[in-house]
CSV table of C-alpha atoms in Angstrom, one decimal:
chain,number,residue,atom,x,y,z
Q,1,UNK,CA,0.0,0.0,0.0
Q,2,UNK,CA,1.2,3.6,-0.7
Q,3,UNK,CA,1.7,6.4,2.3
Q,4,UNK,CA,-1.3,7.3,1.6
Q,5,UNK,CA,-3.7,4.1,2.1
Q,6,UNK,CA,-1.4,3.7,5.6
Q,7,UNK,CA,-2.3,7.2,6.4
Q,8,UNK,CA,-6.1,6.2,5.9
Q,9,UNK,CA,-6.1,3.1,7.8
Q,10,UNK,CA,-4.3,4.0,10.8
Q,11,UNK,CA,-6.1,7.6,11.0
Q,12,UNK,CA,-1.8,8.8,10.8
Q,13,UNK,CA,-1.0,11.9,9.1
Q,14,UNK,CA,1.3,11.4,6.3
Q,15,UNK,CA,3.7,13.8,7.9
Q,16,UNK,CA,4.0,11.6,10.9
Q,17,UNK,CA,4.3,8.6,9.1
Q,18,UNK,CA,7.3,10.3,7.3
Q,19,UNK,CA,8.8,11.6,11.0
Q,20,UNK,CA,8.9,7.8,12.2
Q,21,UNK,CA,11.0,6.3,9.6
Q,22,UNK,CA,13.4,9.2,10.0
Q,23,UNK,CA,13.5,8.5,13.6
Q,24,UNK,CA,13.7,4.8,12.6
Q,25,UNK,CA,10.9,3.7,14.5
Q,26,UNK,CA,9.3,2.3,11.1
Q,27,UNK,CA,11.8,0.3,8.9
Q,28,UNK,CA,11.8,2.4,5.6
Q,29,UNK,CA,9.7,1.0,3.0
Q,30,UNK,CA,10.2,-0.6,-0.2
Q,31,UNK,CA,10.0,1.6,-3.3
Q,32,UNK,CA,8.0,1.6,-6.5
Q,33,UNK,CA,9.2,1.8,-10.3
Q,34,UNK,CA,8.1,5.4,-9.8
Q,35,UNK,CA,9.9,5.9,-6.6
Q,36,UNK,CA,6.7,5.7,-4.3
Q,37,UNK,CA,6.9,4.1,-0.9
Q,38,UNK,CA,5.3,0.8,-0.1
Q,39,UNK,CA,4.1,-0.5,2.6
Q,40,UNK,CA,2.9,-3.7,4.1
Q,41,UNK,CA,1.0,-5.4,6.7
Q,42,UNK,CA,4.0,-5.1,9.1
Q,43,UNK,CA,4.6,-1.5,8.9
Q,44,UNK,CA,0.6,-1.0,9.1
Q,45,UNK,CA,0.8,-3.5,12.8
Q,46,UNK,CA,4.0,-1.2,14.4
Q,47,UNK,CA,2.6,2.2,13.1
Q,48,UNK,CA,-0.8,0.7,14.8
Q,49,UNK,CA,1.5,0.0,18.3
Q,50,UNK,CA,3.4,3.2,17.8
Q,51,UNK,CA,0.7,4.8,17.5
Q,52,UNK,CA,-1.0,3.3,20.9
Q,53,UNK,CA,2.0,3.9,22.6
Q,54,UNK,CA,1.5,7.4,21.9
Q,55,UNK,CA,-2.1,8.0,23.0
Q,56,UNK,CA,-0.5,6.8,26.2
Q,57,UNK,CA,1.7,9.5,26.2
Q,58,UNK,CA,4.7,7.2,25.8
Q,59,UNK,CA,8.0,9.5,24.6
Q,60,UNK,CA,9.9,8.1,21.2
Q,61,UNK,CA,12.2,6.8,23.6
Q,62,UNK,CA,10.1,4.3,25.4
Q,63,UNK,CA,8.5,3.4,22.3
Q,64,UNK,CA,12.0,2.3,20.9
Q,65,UNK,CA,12.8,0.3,24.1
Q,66,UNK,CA,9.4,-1.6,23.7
Q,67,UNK,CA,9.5,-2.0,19.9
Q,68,UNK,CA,13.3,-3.2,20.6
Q,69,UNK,CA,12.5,-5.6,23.1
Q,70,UNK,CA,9.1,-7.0,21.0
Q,71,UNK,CA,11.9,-7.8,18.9
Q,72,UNK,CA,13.2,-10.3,21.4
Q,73,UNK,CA,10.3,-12.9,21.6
Q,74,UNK,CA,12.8,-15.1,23.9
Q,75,UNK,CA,13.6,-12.2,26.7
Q,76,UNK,CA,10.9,-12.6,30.2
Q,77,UNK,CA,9.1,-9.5,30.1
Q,78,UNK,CA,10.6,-7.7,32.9
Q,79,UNK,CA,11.8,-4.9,31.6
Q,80,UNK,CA,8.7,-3.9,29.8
Q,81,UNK,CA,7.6,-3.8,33.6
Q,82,UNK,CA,9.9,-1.6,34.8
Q,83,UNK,CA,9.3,0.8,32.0
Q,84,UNK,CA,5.6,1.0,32.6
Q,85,UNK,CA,6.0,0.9,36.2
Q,86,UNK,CA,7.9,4.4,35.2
Q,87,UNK,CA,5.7,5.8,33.3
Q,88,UNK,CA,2.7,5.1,35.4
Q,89,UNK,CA,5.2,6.9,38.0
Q,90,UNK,CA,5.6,10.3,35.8
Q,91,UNK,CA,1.9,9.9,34.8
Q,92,UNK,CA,1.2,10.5,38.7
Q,93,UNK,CA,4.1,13.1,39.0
Q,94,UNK,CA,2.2,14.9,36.2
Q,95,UNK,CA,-1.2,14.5,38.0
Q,96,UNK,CA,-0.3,15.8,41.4
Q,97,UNK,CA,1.5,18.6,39.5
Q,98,UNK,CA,-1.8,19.5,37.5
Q,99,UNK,CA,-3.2,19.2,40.7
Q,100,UNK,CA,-1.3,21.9,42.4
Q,101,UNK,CA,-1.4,24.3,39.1
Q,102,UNK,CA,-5.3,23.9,39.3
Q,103,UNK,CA,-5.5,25.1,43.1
Q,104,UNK,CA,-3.3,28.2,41.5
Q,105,UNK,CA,-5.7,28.9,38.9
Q,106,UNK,CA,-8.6,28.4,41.3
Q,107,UNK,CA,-6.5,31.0,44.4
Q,108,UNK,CA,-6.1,33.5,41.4
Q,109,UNK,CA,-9.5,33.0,39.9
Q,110,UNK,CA,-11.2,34.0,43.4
Q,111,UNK,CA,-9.4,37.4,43.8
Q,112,UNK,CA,-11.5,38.9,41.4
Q,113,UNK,CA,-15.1,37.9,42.1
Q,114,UNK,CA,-16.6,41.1,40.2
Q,115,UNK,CA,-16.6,43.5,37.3
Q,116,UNK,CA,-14.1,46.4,38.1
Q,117,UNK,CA,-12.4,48.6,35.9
Q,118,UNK,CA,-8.8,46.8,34.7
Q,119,UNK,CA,-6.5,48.7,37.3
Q,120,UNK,CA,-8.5,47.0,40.4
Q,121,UNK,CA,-8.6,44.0,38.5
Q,122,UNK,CA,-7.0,41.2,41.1
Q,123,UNK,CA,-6.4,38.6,39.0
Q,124,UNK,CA,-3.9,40.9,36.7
Q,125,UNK,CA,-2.6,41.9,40.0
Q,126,UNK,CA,-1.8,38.5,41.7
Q,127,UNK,CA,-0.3,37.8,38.4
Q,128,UNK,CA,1.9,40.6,39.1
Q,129,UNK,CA,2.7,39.9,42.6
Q,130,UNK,CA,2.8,36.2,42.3
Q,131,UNK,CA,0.1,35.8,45.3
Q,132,UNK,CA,-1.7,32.9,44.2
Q,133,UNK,CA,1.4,30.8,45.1
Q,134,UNK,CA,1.3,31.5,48.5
């Protein structure tokens, strides 16, 4: 199939699809008379995994570890363990940090309960005096 069919199927923009091989994630493709890529079932089944990895929130990193160690069918699976066992670790990290940057938002949102001309204003204000960290 051409970049274009791949594209469709895996809901990928082209663009992307063209950022992965260069970063090696997907082996480059075989090549038509007219120069066009091709594609097969294989590159449509690890665009389909990179892919899932990435609604995850997975980095190109990880996604490399994982695709490197699918490679190894033999290897226990322990390390794919410790590598989610990270990531569901930063994915809390994130959360609590979201967390804190909402009770921020909510500190500055409450300083400014009205309509008042822009000079009273105390949101603009506790942006300026960094008060809703406190």
């Amino acid at each position: 199939m051409r970049i274009g069919e791949l594209a469709r199927r895996t809901g990928c923009e082209v663009v992307t699809i063209r950022y992965y091989e260069k970063e090696r994630l997907l082996p480059e493709p075989a090549r038509s008379e007219g120069n066009y890529r091709l594609y097969n079932e294989a590159h449509l089944e690890r665009l389909q995994f990179i892919r899932h990895c990435r609604s995850l929130d997975m980095s190109l990193g990880e996604i490399r570890a994982l695709l490197s160690l699918r490679e190894n069918p033999t290897l226990d699976c322990s390390e794919v363990n410790a590598m989610l066992d990270t990531h569901i670790q930063q994915v809390e990290d994130q959360i609590e940090a979201l967390g804190q940057l909402k009770q921020h938002l909510i500190i500055l949102r409450e300083k400014c309960a009205g309509v008042r001309p822009m000079e009273a204003c105390g949101i603009l204000q506790g942006l300026t005096d960094s008060s809703c960290h406190t």
